[in-house]
Short mmCIF file of C-alpha atoms and ligand atoms in Angstrom, two decimals:
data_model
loop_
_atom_site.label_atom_id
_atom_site.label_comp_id
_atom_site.label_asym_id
_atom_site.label_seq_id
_atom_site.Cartn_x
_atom_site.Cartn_y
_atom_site.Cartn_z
CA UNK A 24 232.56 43.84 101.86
CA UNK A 25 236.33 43.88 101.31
CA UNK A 26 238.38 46.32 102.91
CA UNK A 27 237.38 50.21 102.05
CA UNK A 28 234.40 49.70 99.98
CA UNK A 29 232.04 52.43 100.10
CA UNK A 30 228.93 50.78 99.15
CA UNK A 31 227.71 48.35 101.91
CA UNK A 32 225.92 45.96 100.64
CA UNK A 33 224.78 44.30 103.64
CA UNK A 34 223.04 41.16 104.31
CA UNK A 35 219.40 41.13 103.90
CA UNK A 36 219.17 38.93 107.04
CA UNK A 37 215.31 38.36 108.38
CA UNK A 38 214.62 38.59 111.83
CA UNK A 39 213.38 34.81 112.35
CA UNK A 40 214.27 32.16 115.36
CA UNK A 41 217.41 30.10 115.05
CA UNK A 42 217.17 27.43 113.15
CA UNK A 43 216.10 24.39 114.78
CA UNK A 44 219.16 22.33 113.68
CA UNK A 45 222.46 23.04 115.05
CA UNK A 46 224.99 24.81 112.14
CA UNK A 47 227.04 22.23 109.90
CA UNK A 48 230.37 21.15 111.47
CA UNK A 49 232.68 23.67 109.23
CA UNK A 50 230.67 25.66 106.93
CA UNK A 51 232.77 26.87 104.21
CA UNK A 52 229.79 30.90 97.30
CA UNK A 53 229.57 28.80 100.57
CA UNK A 54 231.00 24.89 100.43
CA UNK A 55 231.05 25.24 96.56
CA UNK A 56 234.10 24.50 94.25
CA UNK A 57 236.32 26.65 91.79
CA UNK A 58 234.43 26.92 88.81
CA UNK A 59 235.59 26.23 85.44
CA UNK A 60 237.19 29.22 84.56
CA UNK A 61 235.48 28.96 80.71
CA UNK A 62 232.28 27.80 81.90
CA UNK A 63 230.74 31.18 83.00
CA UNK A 64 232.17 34.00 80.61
CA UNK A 65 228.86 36.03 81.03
CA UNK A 66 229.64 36.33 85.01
CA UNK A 67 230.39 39.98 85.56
CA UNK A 68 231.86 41.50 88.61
CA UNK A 69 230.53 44.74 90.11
CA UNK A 70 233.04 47.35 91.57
CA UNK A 71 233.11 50.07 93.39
CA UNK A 72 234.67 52.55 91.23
CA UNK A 73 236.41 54.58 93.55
CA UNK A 74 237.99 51.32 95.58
CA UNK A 75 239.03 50.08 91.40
CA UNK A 76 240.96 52.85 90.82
CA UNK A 77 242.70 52.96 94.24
CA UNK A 78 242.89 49.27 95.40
CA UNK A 79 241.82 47.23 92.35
CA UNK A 80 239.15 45.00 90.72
CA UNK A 81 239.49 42.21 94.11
CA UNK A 82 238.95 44.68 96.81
CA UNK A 83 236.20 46.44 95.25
CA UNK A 84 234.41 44.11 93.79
CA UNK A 85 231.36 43.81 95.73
CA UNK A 86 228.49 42.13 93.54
CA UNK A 87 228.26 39.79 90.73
CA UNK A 88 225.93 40.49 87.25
CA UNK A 89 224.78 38.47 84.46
CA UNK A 90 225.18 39.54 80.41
CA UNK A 91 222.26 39.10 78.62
CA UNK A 92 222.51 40.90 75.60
CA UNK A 93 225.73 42.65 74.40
CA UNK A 94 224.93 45.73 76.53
CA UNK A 95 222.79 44.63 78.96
CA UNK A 96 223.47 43.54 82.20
CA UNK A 97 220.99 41.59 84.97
CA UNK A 98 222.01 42.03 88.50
CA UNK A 99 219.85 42.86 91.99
CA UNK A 100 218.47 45.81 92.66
CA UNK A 101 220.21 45.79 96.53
CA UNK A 102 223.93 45.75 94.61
CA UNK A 103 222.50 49.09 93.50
CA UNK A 104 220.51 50.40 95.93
CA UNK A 105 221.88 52.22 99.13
CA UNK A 106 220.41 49.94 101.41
CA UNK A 107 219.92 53.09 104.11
CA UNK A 108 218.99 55.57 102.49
CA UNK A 109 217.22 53.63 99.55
CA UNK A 110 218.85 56.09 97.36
CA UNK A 111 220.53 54.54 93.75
CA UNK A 112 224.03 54.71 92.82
CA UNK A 113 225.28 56.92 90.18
CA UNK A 114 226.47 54.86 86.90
CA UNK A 115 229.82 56.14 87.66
CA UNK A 116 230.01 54.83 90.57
CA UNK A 117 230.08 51.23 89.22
CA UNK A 118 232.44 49.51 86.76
CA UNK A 119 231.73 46.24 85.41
CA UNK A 120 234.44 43.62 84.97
CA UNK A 121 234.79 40.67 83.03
CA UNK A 122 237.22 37.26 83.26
CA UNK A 123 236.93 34.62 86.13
CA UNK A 124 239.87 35.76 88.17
CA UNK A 125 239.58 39.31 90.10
CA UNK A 126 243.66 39.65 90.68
CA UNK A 127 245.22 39.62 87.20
CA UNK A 128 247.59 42.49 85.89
CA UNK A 129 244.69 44.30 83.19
CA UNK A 130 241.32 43.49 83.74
CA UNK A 131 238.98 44.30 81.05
CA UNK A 132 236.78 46.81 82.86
CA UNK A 133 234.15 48.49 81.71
CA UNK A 134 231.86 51.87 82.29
CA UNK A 135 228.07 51.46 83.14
CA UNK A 136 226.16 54.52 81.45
CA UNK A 137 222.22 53.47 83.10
CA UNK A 138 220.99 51.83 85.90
CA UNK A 139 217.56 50.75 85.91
CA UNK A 140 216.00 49.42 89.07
CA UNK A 141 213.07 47.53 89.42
CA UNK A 142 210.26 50.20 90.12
CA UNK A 143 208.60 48.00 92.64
CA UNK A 144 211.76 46.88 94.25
CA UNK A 145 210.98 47.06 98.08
CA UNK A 146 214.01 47.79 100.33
CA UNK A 147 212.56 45.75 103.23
CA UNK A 148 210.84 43.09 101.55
CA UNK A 149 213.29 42.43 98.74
CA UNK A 150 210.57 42.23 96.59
CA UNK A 151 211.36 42.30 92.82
CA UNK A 152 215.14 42.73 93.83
CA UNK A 153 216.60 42.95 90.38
CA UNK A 154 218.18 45.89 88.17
CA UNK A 155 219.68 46.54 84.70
CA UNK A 156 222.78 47.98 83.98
CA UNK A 157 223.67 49.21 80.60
CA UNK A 158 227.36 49.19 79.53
CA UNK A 159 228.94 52.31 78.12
CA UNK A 160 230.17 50.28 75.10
CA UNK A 161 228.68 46.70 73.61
CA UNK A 162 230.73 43.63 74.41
CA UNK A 163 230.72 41.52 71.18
CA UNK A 164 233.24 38.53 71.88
CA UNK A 165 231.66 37.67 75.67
CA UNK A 166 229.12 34.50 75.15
CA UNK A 167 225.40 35.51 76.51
CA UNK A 168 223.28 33.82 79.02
CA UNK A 169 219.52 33.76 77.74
CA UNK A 170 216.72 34.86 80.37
CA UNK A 171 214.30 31.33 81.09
CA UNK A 172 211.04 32.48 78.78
CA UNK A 173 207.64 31.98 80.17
CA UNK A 174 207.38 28.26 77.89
CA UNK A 175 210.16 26.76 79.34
CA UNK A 176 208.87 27.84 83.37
CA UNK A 177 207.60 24.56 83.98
CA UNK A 178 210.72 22.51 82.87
CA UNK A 179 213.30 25.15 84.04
CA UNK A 180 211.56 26.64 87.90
CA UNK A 181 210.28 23.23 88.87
CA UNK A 182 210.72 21.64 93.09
CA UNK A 183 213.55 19.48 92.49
CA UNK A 184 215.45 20.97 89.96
CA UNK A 185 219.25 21.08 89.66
CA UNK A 186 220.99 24.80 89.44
CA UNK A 187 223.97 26.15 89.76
CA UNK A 188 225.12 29.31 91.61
CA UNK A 189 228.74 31.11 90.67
CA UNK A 190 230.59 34.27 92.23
CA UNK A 191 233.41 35.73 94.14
CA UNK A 192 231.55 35.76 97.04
CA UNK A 193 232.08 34.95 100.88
CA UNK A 194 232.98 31.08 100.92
CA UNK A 195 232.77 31.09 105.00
CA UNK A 196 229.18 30.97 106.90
CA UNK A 197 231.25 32.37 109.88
CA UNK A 198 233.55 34.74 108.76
CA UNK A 199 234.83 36.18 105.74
CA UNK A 200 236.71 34.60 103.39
CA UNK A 201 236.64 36.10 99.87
CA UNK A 202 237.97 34.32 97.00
CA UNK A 203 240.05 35.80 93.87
CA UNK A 204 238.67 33.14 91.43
CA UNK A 205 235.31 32.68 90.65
CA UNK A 206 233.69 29.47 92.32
CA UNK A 207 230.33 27.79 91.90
CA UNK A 208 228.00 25.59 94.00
CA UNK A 209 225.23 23.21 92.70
CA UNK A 210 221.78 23.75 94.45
CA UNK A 211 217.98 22.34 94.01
CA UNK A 212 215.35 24.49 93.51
CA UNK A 213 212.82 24.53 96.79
CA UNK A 214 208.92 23.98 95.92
CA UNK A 215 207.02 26.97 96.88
CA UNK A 216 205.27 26.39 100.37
CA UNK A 217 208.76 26.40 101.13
CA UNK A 218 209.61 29.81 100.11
CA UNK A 219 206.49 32.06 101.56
CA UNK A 220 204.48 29.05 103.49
CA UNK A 221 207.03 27.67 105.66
CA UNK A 222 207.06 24.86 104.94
CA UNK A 223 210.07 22.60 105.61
CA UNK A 224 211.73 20.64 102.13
CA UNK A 225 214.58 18.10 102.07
CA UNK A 226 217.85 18.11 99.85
CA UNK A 227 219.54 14.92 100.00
CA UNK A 228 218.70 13.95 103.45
CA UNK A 229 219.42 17.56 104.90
CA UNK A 230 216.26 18.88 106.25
CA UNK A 231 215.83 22.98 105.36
CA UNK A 232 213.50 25.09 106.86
CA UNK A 233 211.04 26.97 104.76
CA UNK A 234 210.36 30.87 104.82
CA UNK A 235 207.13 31.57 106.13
CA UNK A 236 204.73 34.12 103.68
CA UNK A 237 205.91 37.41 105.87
CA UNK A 238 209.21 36.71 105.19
CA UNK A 239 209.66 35.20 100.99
CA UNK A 240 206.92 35.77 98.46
CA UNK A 241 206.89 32.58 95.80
CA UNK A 242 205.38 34.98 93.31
CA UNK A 243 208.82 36.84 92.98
CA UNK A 244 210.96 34.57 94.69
CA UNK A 245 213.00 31.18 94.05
CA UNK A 246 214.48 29.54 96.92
CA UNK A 247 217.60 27.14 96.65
CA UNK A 248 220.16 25.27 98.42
CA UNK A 249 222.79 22.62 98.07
CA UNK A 250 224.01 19.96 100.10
CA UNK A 251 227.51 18.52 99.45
CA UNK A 252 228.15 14.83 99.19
CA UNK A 253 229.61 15.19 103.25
CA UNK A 254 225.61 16.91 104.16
CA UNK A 255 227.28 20.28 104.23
CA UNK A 256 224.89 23.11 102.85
CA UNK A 257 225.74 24.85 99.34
CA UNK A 258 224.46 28.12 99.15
CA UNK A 259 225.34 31.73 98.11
CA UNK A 260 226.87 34.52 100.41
CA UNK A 261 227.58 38.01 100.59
CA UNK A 262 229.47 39.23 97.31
CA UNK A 263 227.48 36.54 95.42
CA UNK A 264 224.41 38.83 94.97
CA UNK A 265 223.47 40.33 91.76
CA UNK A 266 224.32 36.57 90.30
CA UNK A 267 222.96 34.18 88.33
CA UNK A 268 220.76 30.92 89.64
CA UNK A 269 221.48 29.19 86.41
CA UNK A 270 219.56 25.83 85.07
CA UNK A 271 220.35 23.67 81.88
CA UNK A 272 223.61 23.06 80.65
CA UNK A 273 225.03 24.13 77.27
CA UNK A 274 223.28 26.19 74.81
CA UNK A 275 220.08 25.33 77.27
CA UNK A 276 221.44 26.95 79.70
CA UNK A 277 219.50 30.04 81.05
CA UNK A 278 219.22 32.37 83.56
CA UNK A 279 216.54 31.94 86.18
CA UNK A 280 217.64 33.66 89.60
CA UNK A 281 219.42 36.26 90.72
CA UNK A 282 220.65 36.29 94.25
CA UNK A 283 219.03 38.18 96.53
CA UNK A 284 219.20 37.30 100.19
CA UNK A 285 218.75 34.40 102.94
CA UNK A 286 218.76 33.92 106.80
CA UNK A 287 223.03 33.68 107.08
CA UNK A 288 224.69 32.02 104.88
CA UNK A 289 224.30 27.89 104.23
CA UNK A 290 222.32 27.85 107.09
CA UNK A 291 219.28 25.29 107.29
CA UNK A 292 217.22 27.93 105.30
CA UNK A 293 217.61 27.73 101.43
CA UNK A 294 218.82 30.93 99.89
CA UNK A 295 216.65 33.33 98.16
CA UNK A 296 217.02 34.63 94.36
CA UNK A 297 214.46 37.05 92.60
CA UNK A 298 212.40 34.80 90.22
CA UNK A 299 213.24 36.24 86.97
CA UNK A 300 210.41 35.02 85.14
CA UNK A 301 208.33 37.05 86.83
CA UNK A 302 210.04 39.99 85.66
CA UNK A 303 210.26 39.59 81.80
CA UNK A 304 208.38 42.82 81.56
CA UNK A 305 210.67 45.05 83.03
CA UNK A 306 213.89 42.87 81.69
CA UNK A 307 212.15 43.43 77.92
CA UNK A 308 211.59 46.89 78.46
CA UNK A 309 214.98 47.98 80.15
CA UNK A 310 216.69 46.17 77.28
CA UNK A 311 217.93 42.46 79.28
CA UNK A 312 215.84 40.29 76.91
CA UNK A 313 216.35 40.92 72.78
CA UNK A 314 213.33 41.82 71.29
CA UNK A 315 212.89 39.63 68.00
CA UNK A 316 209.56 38.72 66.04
CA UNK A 317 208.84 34.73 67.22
CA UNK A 318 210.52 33.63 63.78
CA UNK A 319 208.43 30.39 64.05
CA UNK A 320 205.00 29.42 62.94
CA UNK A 321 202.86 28.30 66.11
CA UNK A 322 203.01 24.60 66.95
CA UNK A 323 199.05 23.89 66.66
CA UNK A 324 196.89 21.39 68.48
CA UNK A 325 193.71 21.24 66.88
CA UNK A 326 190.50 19.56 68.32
CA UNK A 327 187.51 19.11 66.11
CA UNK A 328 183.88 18.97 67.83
CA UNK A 329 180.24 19.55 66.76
CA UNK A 330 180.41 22.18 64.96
CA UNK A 331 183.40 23.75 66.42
CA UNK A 332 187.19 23.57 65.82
CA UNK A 333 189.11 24.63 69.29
CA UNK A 334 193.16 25.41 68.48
CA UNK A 335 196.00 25.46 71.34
CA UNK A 336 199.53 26.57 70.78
CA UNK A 337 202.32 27.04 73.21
CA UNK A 338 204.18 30.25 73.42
CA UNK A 339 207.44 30.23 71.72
CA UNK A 340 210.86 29.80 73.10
CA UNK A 341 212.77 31.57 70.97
CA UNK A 342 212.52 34.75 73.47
CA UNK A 343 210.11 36.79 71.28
CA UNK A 344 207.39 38.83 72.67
CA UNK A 345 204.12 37.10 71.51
CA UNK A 346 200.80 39.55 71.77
CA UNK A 347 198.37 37.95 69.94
CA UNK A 348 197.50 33.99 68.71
CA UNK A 349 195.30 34.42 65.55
CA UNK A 350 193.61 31.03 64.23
CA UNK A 351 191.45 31.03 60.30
CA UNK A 352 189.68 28.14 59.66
CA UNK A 353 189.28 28.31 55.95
CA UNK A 354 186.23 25.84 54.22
CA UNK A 355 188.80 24.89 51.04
CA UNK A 356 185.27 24.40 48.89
CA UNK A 357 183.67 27.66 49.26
CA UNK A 358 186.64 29.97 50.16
CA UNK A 359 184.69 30.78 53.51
CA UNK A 360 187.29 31.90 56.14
CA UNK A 361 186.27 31.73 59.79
CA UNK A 362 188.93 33.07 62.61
CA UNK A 363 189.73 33.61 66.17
CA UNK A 364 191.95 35.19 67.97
CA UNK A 365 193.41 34.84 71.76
CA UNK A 366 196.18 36.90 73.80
CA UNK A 367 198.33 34.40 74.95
CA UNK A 368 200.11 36.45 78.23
CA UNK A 369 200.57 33.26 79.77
CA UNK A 370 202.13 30.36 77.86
CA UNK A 371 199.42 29.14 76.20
CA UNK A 372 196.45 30.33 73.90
CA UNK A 373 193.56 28.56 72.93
CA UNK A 374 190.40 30.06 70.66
CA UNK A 375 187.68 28.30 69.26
CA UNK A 376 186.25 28.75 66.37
CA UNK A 377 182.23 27.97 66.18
CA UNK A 378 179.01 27.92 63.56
CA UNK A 379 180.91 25.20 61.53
CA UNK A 380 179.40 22.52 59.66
CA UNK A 381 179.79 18.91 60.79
CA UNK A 382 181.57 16.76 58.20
CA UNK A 383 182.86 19.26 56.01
CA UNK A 384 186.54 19.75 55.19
CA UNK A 385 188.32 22.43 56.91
CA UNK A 386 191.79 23.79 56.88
CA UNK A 387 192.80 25.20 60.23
CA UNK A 388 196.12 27.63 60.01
CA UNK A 389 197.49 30.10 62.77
CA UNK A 390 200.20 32.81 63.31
CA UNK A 391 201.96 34.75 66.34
CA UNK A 392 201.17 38.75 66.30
CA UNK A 393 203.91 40.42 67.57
CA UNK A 394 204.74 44.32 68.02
CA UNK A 395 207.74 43.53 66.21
CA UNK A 396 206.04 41.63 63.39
CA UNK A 397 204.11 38.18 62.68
CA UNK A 398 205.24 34.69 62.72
CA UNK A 399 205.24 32.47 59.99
CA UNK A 400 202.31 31.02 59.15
CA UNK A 401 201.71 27.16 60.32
CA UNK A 402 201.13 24.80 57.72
CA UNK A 403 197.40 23.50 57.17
CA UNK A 404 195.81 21.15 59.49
CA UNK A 405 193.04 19.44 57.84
CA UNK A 406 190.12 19.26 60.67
CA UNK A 407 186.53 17.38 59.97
CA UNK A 408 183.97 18.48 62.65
CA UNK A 409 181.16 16.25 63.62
CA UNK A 410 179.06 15.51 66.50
CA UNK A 411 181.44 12.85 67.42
CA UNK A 412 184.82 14.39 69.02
CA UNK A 413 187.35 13.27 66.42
N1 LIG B 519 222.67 39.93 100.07
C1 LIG B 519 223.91 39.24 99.86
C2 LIG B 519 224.86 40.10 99.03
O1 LIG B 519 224.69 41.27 99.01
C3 LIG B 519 223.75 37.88 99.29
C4 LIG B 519 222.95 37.03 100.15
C5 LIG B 519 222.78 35.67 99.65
N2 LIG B 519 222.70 34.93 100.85
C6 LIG B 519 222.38 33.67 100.92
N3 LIG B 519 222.42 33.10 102.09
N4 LIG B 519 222.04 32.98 99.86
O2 LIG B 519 225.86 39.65 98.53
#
């Protein structure tokens, strides 16, 4: 990207017709704004650790990265990936850096030790186009971003939704224009026909094209763009990749994307980011997500029938790893305990429990099995089955 950099991280750019709308008047990530320089202290920058050392942190940065835990970075697999030779870079040929501005006297750079790429990552596909770095030393005083967990998908992935996209990449769709300050850009999440069905999608009166199913994969993929209050598209560029498609504000805030590629740059196709939800497995086991017990009790919903009591819980949100749902429904009168027991992969688990006699007292209570330990347990719900639904 900037002058002398080794690594080429090149544009991912799909081999599809022109867009059917002419380019915006002066394209200028891509029309966003400087971001607040506090706003986004987990925003790393990649370098090239040759280019650091000879040129410093602005001419070699060349990717952006998220902190989710203290040692743990998120960023895309392509930032890490020769995109030739689909060989992966060496941990020391990366250093990480920290702070919002890329030309400033002592940067606080740091070593990368491990570099864990998505084992399905496809070079030509993009698919699952993410990758963990680990840093050589724990950062302690940098505020985290939290990965979206599966119970907050719906609320957080949803058509229509408002994100935000920061880095030091290109802010030009036609030539190259790299910023020393970080900036940001506020896009809208695409609905899914329009990211692997083609289907068209409009952001405030600016008609986008969609990406048809040989060219973006919904499954692993989240497609976004912006429009700016003058119709000119907001979207990420080259440099930008590796960072964060962010959603919520505050301490809701997560991380939900991580840019990957698009046709150009704030063209009339929405920009594509790796759809990190559908890679909690590999972000728990390379170390991006904390592993913690769920440290609450299970928030029942408990349906009494004939003869049957049926329990539903949603998984929690605090980030823990929930394997199993186990339900007891305990007759308080003769002691008699009757359970069941669900593995809630998805976000929700339901069992029933059967062979229970209508109008008699029960007391339904339930826990989250973890690997890491149980939940609390949830306080007594007092169900009365009969042939009537309650
Ligand atoms: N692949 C690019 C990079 O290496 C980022 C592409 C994002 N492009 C886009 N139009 N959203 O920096």
């Amino acid at each position: 990207r900037r002058a002398g950099v080794a690594i080429e991280v090149g544009a991912l750019v799909l081999v599809t017709g022109p867009p059917a709308v002419k380019a915006a008047p002066t394209p200028r990530i891509v029309n966003g704004a400087p971001a607040d320089p506090a706003a986004f202290p987990f925003v790393a920058a990649l370098l090239e650790a040759d280019a650091d050392r000879k040129q410093g942190v602005y001419q070699a940065q060349f990717c952006g990265a998220s902190l989710t835990t203290p040692s743990v970075l998120v960023t895309a697999a392509h930032c890490v990936v020769n995109q030739k030779t689909g060989e992966r870079l060496d941990p020391s040929e990366i250093l990480v850096s920290f702070g919002p501005t890329l030309k400033i006297p002592n940067p606080r750079v740091i070593a990368v030790t491990g570099i864990d790429v998505h084992p399905s990552y496809r070079l030509r596909t993009a698919d699952n186009d993410i990758a963990v770095l680990t840093l050589a030393q724990p950062v302690t005083d940098i505020p985290l971003i939290p990965v979206v967990t599966l119970s907050q998908l719906d609320e957080y992935t949803a058509a229509g939704t408002k994100a935000t996209i920061v880095g030091w990449g290109n802010t030009s769709s036609s030539g190259n224009v790299f910023p020393d300050a970080l900036r940001s850009g506020q896009v809208e999440i695409f609905p899914s026909p329009s990211c692997g069905s083609g289907k068209s999608y409009v952001v405030d009166g600016v008609r986008f094209r969609g990406y048809r199913s040989d060219e973006a994969s919904a499954e692993n993929m989240i497609c976004a763009a912006g429009v700016t209050a003058d119709a000119e598209v907001i979207d990420a560029c080259q440099g930008d990749s590796g960072g964060p498609l962010l959603v919520g504000t505050g301490t809701e805030r997560r991380l939900v994307g991580v840019v990957s590629w698009g046709e150009r740059c704030a063209s009339y196709f929405p920009g594509v980011y790796t759809r990190v939800s559908s890679e909690l497995e590999f972000l728990r086991r390379t170390g991006a997500i904390p592993t913690i017990a769920p440290s609450a009790p299970p928030q029942l919903s408990v349906a009494a029938r004939d003869g049957e009591v049926r329990v539903t819980t949603v998984a929690p949100s605090d980030g823990s790893e929930v394997t199993a749902f186990a339900v007891s429904v305990v007759n308080p009168a003769t002691g008699e305990v009757r359970g069941c027991t669900s593995s809630p992969t998805r976000r929700t688990g339901t069992c029933s429990v059967t062979g229970l006699v209508n109008g008699t007292r029960y007391l339904v209570n339930a826990i989250y099995g973890s690997p890491l330990g149980n939940s609390p347990v949830a306080p007594n719900v007092e169900v009365i089955p009969s042939m009537q639904p309650l």
